[in-house]
Short mmCIF file of C-alpha atoms in Angstrom, two decimals:
data_model
loop_
_atom_site.label_atom_id
_atom_site.label_comp_id
_atom_site.label_asym_id
_atom_site.label_seq_id
_atom_site.Cartn_x
_atom_site.Cartn_y
_atom_site.Cartn_z
CA MET A 20 25.43 6.72 -23.84
CA PRO A 21 22.47 5.97 -21.56
CA THR A 22 22.59 2.86 -19.40
CA ALA A 23 20.06 0.11 -20.18
CA ILE A 24 18.62 -1.63 -17.10
CA PRO A 25 16.43 -4.75 -17.57
CA CYS A 26 12.98 -4.51 -16.03
CA LEU A 27 9.45 -5.83 -16.31
CA LEU A 28 6.51 -3.44 -16.21
CA MET A 29 3.93 -5.17 -14.01
CA ARG A 30 0.53 -4.70 -12.48
CA GLY A 31 0.32 -5.83 -8.89
CA GLY A 32 -3.23 -5.69 -7.54
CA THR A 33 -4.52 -2.18 -8.21
CA SER A 34 -1.03 -0.69 -8.60
CA LYS A 35 1.49 -0.65 -11.43
CA GLY A 36 5.19 -0.03 -12.01
CA PRO A 37 8.55 -1.44 -13.09
CA PHE A 38 10.14 -4.41 -11.33
CA PHE A 39 13.90 -4.79 -11.12
CA ASN A 40 16.35 -7.48 -10.09
CA ALA A 41 18.23 -5.85 -7.19
CA ALA A 42 21.51 -7.02 -8.75
CA HIS A 43 20.85 -4.80 -11.78
CA LEU A 44 20.60 -1.60 -9.70
CA PRO A 45 23.34 0.41 -7.98
CA GLN A 46 24.08 -0.88 -4.49
CA ASP A 47 24.68 2.66 -3.22
CA THR A 48 21.31 3.97 -2.02
CA ALA A 49 21.78 7.56 -3.19
CA THR A 50 22.78 6.47 -6.71
CA ARG A 51 20.01 3.90 -6.82
CA ASP A 52 17.41 6.50 -5.91
CA ARG A 53 18.64 8.89 -8.61
CA VAL A 54 18.40 6.04 -11.12
CA LEU A 55 14.86 5.17 -10.02
CA LEU A 56 13.72 8.78 -10.20
CA ALA A 57 15.20 9.16 -13.67
CA ALA A 58 13.59 5.91 -14.80
CA MET A 59 10.17 7.07 -13.60
CA GLY A 60 10.55 10.66 -14.85
CA SER A 61 10.24 12.33 -11.44
CA PRO A 62 10.00 15.04 -10.31
CA ASP A 63 7.46 16.03 -12.94
CA ARG A 64 3.69 15.91 -12.60
CA ARG A 65 3.31 14.10 -15.93
CA GLN A 66 6.51 12.04 -15.59
CA ILE A 67 6.83 12.78 -19.29
CA ASP A 68 10.54 11.87 -19.46
CA GLY A 69 10.17 8.46 -17.80
CA ILE A 70 7.94 5.39 -17.53
CA GLY A 71 5.90 6.57 -14.54
CA GLY A 72 2.15 6.83 -14.94
CA GLY A 73 1.65 10.34 -13.55
CA HIS A 74 -0.23 9.11 -10.45
CA ALA A 75 0.86 7.75 -7.08
CA LEU A 76 -0.72 4.35 -7.86
CA THR A 77 1.23 4.03 -11.11
CA SER A 78 4.46 5.49 -9.77
CA LYS A 79 5.53 2.48 -7.73
CA ILE A 80 8.60 0.26 -8.03
CA GLY A 81 9.39 -3.32 -7.03
CA ILE A 82 12.95 -4.53 -6.35
CA VAL A 83 13.39 -8.29 -5.92
CA SER A 84 16.32 -10.51 -4.95
CA ARG A 85 17.02 -14.07 -3.82
CA SER A 86 17.24 -14.35 -0.06
CA ALA A 87 20.18 -15.72 1.92
CA GLN A 88 18.01 -16.13 5.02
CA ALA A 89 17.03 -19.65 6.01
CA GLY A 90 13.41 -20.41 5.20
CA VAL A 91 12.99 -17.32 3.01
CA ASP A 92 12.88 -17.60 -0.78
CA LEU A 93 12.78 -13.99 -1.95
CA GLU A 94 13.28 -10.48 -0.64
CA PHE A 95 11.11 -7.63 -1.89
CA LEU A 96 11.78 -3.92 -1.52
CA PHE A 97 8.96 -1.56 -2.41
CA ALA A 98 9.75 2.00 -3.49
CA GLN A 99 7.16 4.75 -3.74
CA VAL A 100 7.90 7.66 -6.06
CA GLN A 101 5.57 10.64 -6.22
CA PRO A 102 5.27 12.13 -9.73
CA ASP A 103 6.05 15.70 -8.68
CA MET A 104 8.57 14.97 -5.90
CA GLY A 105 12.24 14.07 -6.05
CA THR A 106 12.19 11.49 -3.25
CA VAL A 107 12.14 7.69 -3.11
CA ASP A 108 10.32 6.30 -0.05
CA THR A 109 11.21 2.73 0.92
CA ARG A 110 9.90 2.69 4.47
CA PRO A 111 6.23 1.62 4.07
CA ASN A 112 5.02 -1.64 2.54
CA CYS A 113 2.73 -2.09 -0.47
CA GLY A 114 0.67 -5.28 -0.51
CA ASN A 115 -0.52 -4.70 -4.07
CA MET A 116 2.99 -4.54 -5.53
CA LEU A 117 4.03 -7.44 -3.29
CA ALA A 118 1.53 -9.60 -5.20
CA ALA A 119 3.71 -9.24 -8.31
CA ALA A 120 7.01 -10.17 -6.61
CA VAL A 121 6.81 -13.94 -7.17
CA PRO A 122 5.44 -13.65 -10.74
CA PHE A 123 8.40 -11.34 -11.48
CA ALA A 124 10.89 -13.77 -9.96
CA LEU A 125 9.46 -16.61 -12.06
CA ALA A 126 9.33 -14.56 -15.26
CA SER A 127 12.91 -13.35 -14.82
CA GLY A 128 14.31 -16.79 -13.98
CA MET A 129 15.24 -15.80 -10.43
CA VAL A 130 13.35 -18.83 -9.08
CA GLN A 131 11.92 -21.96 -10.68
CA ALA A 132 8.79 -23.92 -9.90
CA GLN A 133 7.00 -27.01 -11.20
CA GLY A 134 3.53 -28.45 -10.90
CA GLU A 135 0.17 -26.73 -10.82
CA ARG A 136 0.71 -24.60 -7.69
CA ALA A 137 3.68 -23.23 -5.79
CA SER A 138 4.28 -21.32 -2.57
CA PHE A 139 7.13 -18.99 -1.73
CA ARG A 140 8.02 -17.16 1.46
CA VAL A 141 8.83 -13.51 0.78
CA LEU A 142 10.49 -11.04 3.12
CA ALA A 143 9.25 -7.47 2.66
CA ARG A 144 12.47 -5.61 3.41
CA ASN A 145 10.69 -2.29 4.01
CA THR A 146 9.47 -3.41 7.43
CA GLY A 147 10.78 -6.96 7.88
CA MET A 148 7.32 -8.46 7.37
CA LEU A 149 7.03 -12.02 6.05
CA ALA A 150 4.37 -13.22 3.61
CA ASP A 151 3.60 -16.65 2.21
CA ILE A 152 2.51 -16.28 -1.42
CA THR A 153 0.76 -19.10 -3.28
CA LEU A 154 -0.12 -19.00 -6.97
CA PRO A 155 -1.25 -21.32 -9.79
CA LEU A 156 1.31 -22.27 -12.44
CA SER A 157 1.40 -23.09 -16.11
CA GLY A 158 4.74 -24.08 -17.58
CA GLY A 159 6.56 -22.84 -14.51
CA GLN A 160 5.05 -19.33 -14.74
CA LEU A 161 2.03 -17.61 -13.24
CA ALA A 162 -0.96 -19.15 -14.98
CA ASP A 163 -2.24 -17.03 -17.85
CA GLY A 164 -5.85 -16.33 -17.00
CA GLY A 165 -8.18 -17.35 -14.24
CA ASP A 166 -11.48 -16.46 -12.60
CA ALA A 167 -10.20 -14.27 -9.76
CA ARG A 168 -11.61 -10.74 -9.84
CA ILE A 169 -10.59 -7.80 -7.69
CA ASP A 170 -12.45 -4.50 -7.64
CA GLY A 171 -10.48 -1.75 -9.30
CA VAL A 172 -9.04 -4.02 -12.02
CA PRO A 173 -11.00 -4.96 -15.16
CA GLY A 174 -11.48 -8.61 -16.11
CA SER A 175 -10.22 -11.65 -14.26
CA ALA A 176 -6.87 -13.34 -13.72
CA ALA A 177 -5.11 -16.12 -11.84
CA PRO A 178 -5.57 -15.86 -8.06
CA ILE A 179 -2.56 -15.02 -5.92
CA GLU A 180 -3.05 -15.84 -2.24
CA ILE A 181 -1.06 -13.79 0.27
CA CYS A 182 -0.86 -14.74 3.94
CA PHE A 183 0.83 -12.01 5.96
CA GLN A 184 2.81 -12.82 9.09
CA GLU A 185 3.53 -10.44 11.99
CA THR A 186 2.04 -7.30 10.47
CA ALA A 187 1.40 -5.39 13.72
CA GLY A 188 3.59 -2.32 14.15
CA SER A 189 5.03 -2.47 10.64
CA VAL A 190 6.37 1.11 10.77
CA CYS A 191 5.23 2.28 14.18
CA LYS A 192 6.32 0.76 17.46
CA SER A 193 3.13 -1.28 17.94
CA LEU A 194 -0.39 -1.97 16.69
CA LEU A 195 -1.68 1.05 18.62
CA PRO A 196 1.29 3.44 18.61
CA THR A 197 -0.39 5.98 20.89
CA GLY A 198 -1.55 3.26 23.28
CA LYS A 199 -5.23 4.07 22.69
CA ALA A 200 -7.91 2.66 20.39
CA ARG A 201 -9.51 6.11 20.10
CA GLU A 202 -8.46 9.59 21.13
CA ARG A 203 -9.38 13.20 20.52
CA MET A 204 -7.04 15.60 18.75
CA ASP A 205 -7.30 19.39 18.59
CA VAL A 206 -6.01 20.66 15.24
CA ALA A 207 -5.12 24.16 14.11
CA GLY A 208 -3.57 25.42 10.90
CA GLU A 209 -3.68 27.95 8.10
CA GLY A 210 -6.73 28.22 5.86
CA PHE A 211 -9.28 26.67 8.21
CA ALA A 212 -10.81 27.15 11.64
CA PRO A 213 -9.40 25.05 14.51
CA PHE A 214 -11.28 21.79 15.03
CA SER A 215 -11.42 18.83 17.40
CA VAL A 216 -11.90 15.27 16.17
CA GLU A 217 -11.71 11.67 17.38
CA VAL A 218 -9.25 9.39 15.59
CA THR A 219 -7.87 5.88 15.69
CA CYS A 220 -4.12 5.67 15.08
CA ILE A 221 -3.29 2.10 14.12
CA ASP A 222 -0.64 0.10 12.25
CA ASN A 223 -1.28 -3.51 11.25
CA GLY A 224 0.74 -3.46 8.05
CA MET A 225 0.25 0.22 7.17
CA PRO A 226 0.14 3.19 9.57
CA LEU A 227 -3.32 4.78 9.35
CA VAL A 228 -5.12 7.69 10.94
CA MET A 229 -8.79 6.76 10.80
CA VAL A 230 -11.52 9.35 11.29
CA LYS A 231 -15.26 9.42 10.76
CA ALA A 232 -16.03 11.17 7.49
CA LYS A 233 -18.91 13.12 9.03
CA ASP A 234 -16.55 14.59 11.63
CA MET A 235 -14.49 16.07 8.77
CA GLY A 236 -17.50 17.54 6.98
CA ALA A 237 -17.78 14.73 4.41
CA SER A 238 -20.20 11.87 3.86
CA GLY A 239 -17.64 9.15 3.19
CA TYR A 240 -19.43 8.20 -0.04
CA GLU A 241 -17.96 10.89 -2.33
CA THR A 242 -16.28 9.97 -5.58
CA VAL A 243 -12.50 10.17 -5.89
CA ALA A 244 -12.82 13.26 -8.11
CA GLN A 245 -15.07 14.99 -5.58
CA LEU A 246 -12.61 14.42 -2.76
CA ASP A 247 -9.59 15.44 -4.82
CA ALA A 248 -11.39 18.69 -5.64
CA HIS A 249 -12.32 19.31 -1.98
CA HIS A 250 -9.26 21.42 -1.15
CA HIS A 251 -10.56 22.61 2.22
CA LEU A 252 -11.04 19.01 3.40
CA ARG A 253 -7.61 18.01 2.14
CA ARG A 254 -5.93 20.89 4.00
CA ARG A 255 -7.62 19.83 7.22
CA LEU A 256 -6.72 16.17 6.66
CA GLU A 257 -3.08 17.05 6.07
CA ALA A 258 -2.91 19.14 9.24
CA LEU A 259 -4.45 16.24 11.17
CA ARG A 260 -2.03 13.78 9.53
CA LEU A 261 1.03 15.82 10.53
CA GLN A 262 -0.17 16.13 14.12
CA ALA A 263 -1.20 12.48 14.46
CA ALA A 264 2.12 11.30 13.01
CA LYS A 265 4.00 12.95 15.87
CA ALA A 266 1.70 11.27 18.39
CA MET A 267 2.44 7.95 16.62
CA GLY A 268 6.19 8.44 17.03
CA LEU A 269 6.76 9.04 13.31
CA GLY A 270 8.08 12.60 13.62
CA ASP A 271 7.81 15.06 10.75
CA VAL A 272 6.11 13.24 7.85
CA SER A 273 5.53 16.26 5.62
CA ALA A 274 7.72 14.65 2.93
CA LYS A 275 6.64 11.05 3.63
CA ASN A 276 3.81 8.88 2.30
CA TYR A 277 2.62 7.66 5.70
CA PRO A 278 0.55 7.60 7.76
CA LYS A 279 -2.34 7.29 5.33
CA MET A 280 -5.57 9.12 6.13
CA THR A 281 -8.76 7.05 6.01
CA LEU A 282 -12.30 8.42 6.19
CA VAL A 283 -14.82 5.85 7.43
CA ALA A 284 -18.61 5.71 7.21
CA PRO A 285 -21.32 3.07 7.70
CA PRO A 286 -21.36 0.49 4.88
CA ARG A 287 -23.80 0.84 2.00
CA HIS A 288 -23.11 -2.22 -0.12
CA GLY A 289 -23.12 -5.16 2.25
CA GLY A 290 -19.57 -4.75 3.53
CA ALA A 291 -18.26 -4.11 7.02
CA ILE A 292 -17.33 -0.44 6.65
CA SER A 293 -17.09 2.20 3.91
CA THR A 294 -13.72 3.89 3.37
CA ARG A 295 -12.09 6.71 1.46
CA SER A 296 -8.31 6.47 1.70
CA PHE A 297 -5.70 9.15 0.90
CA ILE A 298 -2.17 8.28 -0.30
CA PRO A 299 -1.53 10.66 1.36
CA HIS A 300 -2.62 13.80 -0.54
CA VAL A 301 -4.90 12.37 -3.24
CA CYS A 302 -7.79 9.98 -2.81
CA HIS A 303 -7.06 6.31 -3.58
CA GLU A 304 -9.10 4.86 -6.44
CA SER A 305 -9.73 1.84 -4.19
CA ILE A 306 -7.71 1.08 -1.03
CA GLY A 307 -4.23 -0.29 -0.46
CA VAL A 308 -3.98 -3.94 0.55
CA LEU A 309 -2.24 -3.30 3.86
CA ALA A 310 -4.45 -0.29 4.52
CA ALA A 311 -7.43 -2.65 4.13
CA VAL A 312 -5.76 -5.08 6.54
CA THR A 313 -5.36 -2.29 9.07
CA VAL A 314 -8.94 -1.07 8.57
CA GLY A 315 -10.18 -4.64 9.03
CA THR A 316 -8.25 -4.85 12.28
CA ALA A 317 -9.81 -1.58 13.47
CA VAL A 318 -13.27 -2.96 12.62
CA GLU A 319 -12.60 -5.81 15.05
CA LEU A 320 -11.03 -3.54 17.66
CA PRO A 321 -13.34 -2.48 20.53
CA GLY A 322 -13.35 1.26 21.04
CA SER A 323 -12.05 2.26 17.62
CA VAL A 324 -13.80 4.91 15.51
CA CYS A 325 -15.41 1.99 13.63
CA ASP A 326 -17.03 0.65 16.79
CA GLY A 327 -20.82 0.85 16.58
CA TRP A 328 -20.80 1.43 12.81
CA ALA A 329 -19.18 -1.66 11.37
CA ARG A 330 -21.23 -4.67 10.32
CA ARG A 331 -19.51 -7.92 11.17
CA ALA A 332 -20.02 -11.09 9.18
CA SER A 333 -21.31 -14.27 10.80
CA GLY A 334 -21.34 -17.99 10.24
CA ALA A 335 -18.87 -19.38 7.69
CA ASP A 336 -17.75 -15.83 6.80
CA ALA A 337 -17.15 -14.71 10.38
CA ASP A 338 -13.42 -14.26 9.77
CA THR A 339 -13.95 -12.16 6.62
CA VAL A 340 -14.03 -8.37 6.74
CA ALA A 341 -15.26 -6.69 3.55
CA ILE A 342 -13.88 -3.16 3.17
CA GLU A 343 -15.93 -0.94 0.85
CA HIS A 344 -13.96 1.58 -1.23
CA PRO A 345 -14.63 3.82 -4.28
CA SER A 346 -14.14 0.95 -6.77
CA GLY A 347 -15.96 -1.80 -4.89
CA VAL A 348 -14.94 -4.11 -2.02
CA LEU A 349 -11.68 -5.63 -0.78
CA SER A 350 -12.16 -8.60 1.55
CA VAL A 351 -9.54 -9.68 4.06
CA LYS A 352 -9.53 -12.78 6.24
CA LEU A 353 -8.44 -12.21 9.82
CA LYS A 354 -7.33 -15.37 11.60
CA GLN A 355 -6.58 -14.97 15.30
CA GLY A 356 -2.93 -15.66 16.13
CA VAL A 357 -2.43 -19.02 17.83
CA ALA A 358 0.32 -17.88 20.21
CA GLN A 359 -1.97 -15.84 22.47
CA ALA A 360 -5.64 -15.07 22.43
CA ASP A 361 -5.20 -11.29 22.25
CA ALA A 362 -2.49 -11.32 19.57
CA PRO A 363 -3.08 -9.26 16.41
CA PRO A 364 -4.71 -11.56 13.86
CA GLN A 365 -2.93 -13.18 10.95
CA VAL A 366 -4.23 -11.90 7.64
CA ALA A 367 -4.87 -13.55 4.28
CA LEU A 368 -6.25 -12.09 1.09
CA LEU A 369 -6.47 -12.56 -2.66
CA ARG A 370 -4.81 -10.41 -5.33
CA THR A 371 -3.95 -10.74 -9.02
CA ALA A 372 -0.93 -9.60 -11.02
CA ARG A 373 0.29 -9.58 -14.61
CA VAL A 374 3.43 -8.89 -16.60
CA LEU A 375 2.60 -6.00 -18.93
CA MET A 376 5.89 -5.48 -20.76
CA ARG A 377 9.44 -6.78 -20.79
CA GLY A 378 12.40 -4.62 -21.76
CA GLU A 379 15.06 -2.17 -20.64
CA VAL A 380 14.68 1.27 -19.16
CA MET A 381 17.23 3.79 -20.41
CA VAL A 382 18.88 5.93 -17.74
CA PRO A 383 20.80 9.05 -18.88
CA SER A 384 24.55 8.87 -18.24
CA ALA A 385 24.49 12.14 -16.28
CA ILE A 386 22.51 10.43 -13.48
CA TRP A 387 25.52 8.33 -12.52
CA ALA A 388 27.70 11.39 -12.03
CA GLY A 389 25.72 12.55 -9.01
CA PRO A 390 23.16 15.24 -8.23
CA VAL A 391 23.33 18.45 -10.22
#
């Protein structure tokens, strides 16, 4: 008989996937990963034998638990599953899925709240990052409906405010893992001529390799479909990603989802910078939350590949950086850390989330016996 595991299918920001109570999953990592892969239907491009959506953005998993740490309410573990790969990656964060962690905990009875608004401190176990999450309530649950809109998601919903703490060097050793805001890399590989390009390697919540689109033979304004079909560009980007990762101290990342590649170009729609982000082998329909945080940091960083191109806001919006992406704009607020003037800025932004379905995912009994 298959094993039934309770879960909620949820949208978090512009991502989607099942959320689990950590207590309902195997505590052994290898068994847990086999269960998660079976639940999602990976490895299979269509994920036809599981509940995955056949795309990196809809093949994500949230695992939530109560925290025993003082001052922390919940712990969140993000897991990225690629449709056609048999691996579960729990090293990088995902700010979009994080937005659904508190709504899941409320909906599953893990935590309780009263009043019209509530705040919870959440530890992202992937990197040890803390986030304060505030959301409106109705009957002790995330309010049903609201006027918050985020590009990449139709309609509107209740606003979920996320204030990230200590995001610098989330996976790498520091904000600038190579010690430089900009550097030149010479890249060679199969299927393309050797090339030389300037990059910014940076990690303020998500490790990124940022490069000017024009230096890679692109405009930076292509559609997602155009970039996914541009196989020559993608081969060059992957070669650059593998080389940059070693310079960032990440080693061989050929089977990992980070660092993400981000093409940048001058803004066209009133934002600070235009982006096309890869996750890591297909173009993102918008941009990841923590990738946007890291791009926003690079916009404010003298000497980065954004320097001279980015348009900075002024006046009341001086702390807001609007990141243009294929589906619209994602705005992040960068507040300078109070401890020291040159500290990486604290970051706040707005997301939405929604419970899509409640039920049980059925895991075949053979999965528990071990790998075939």
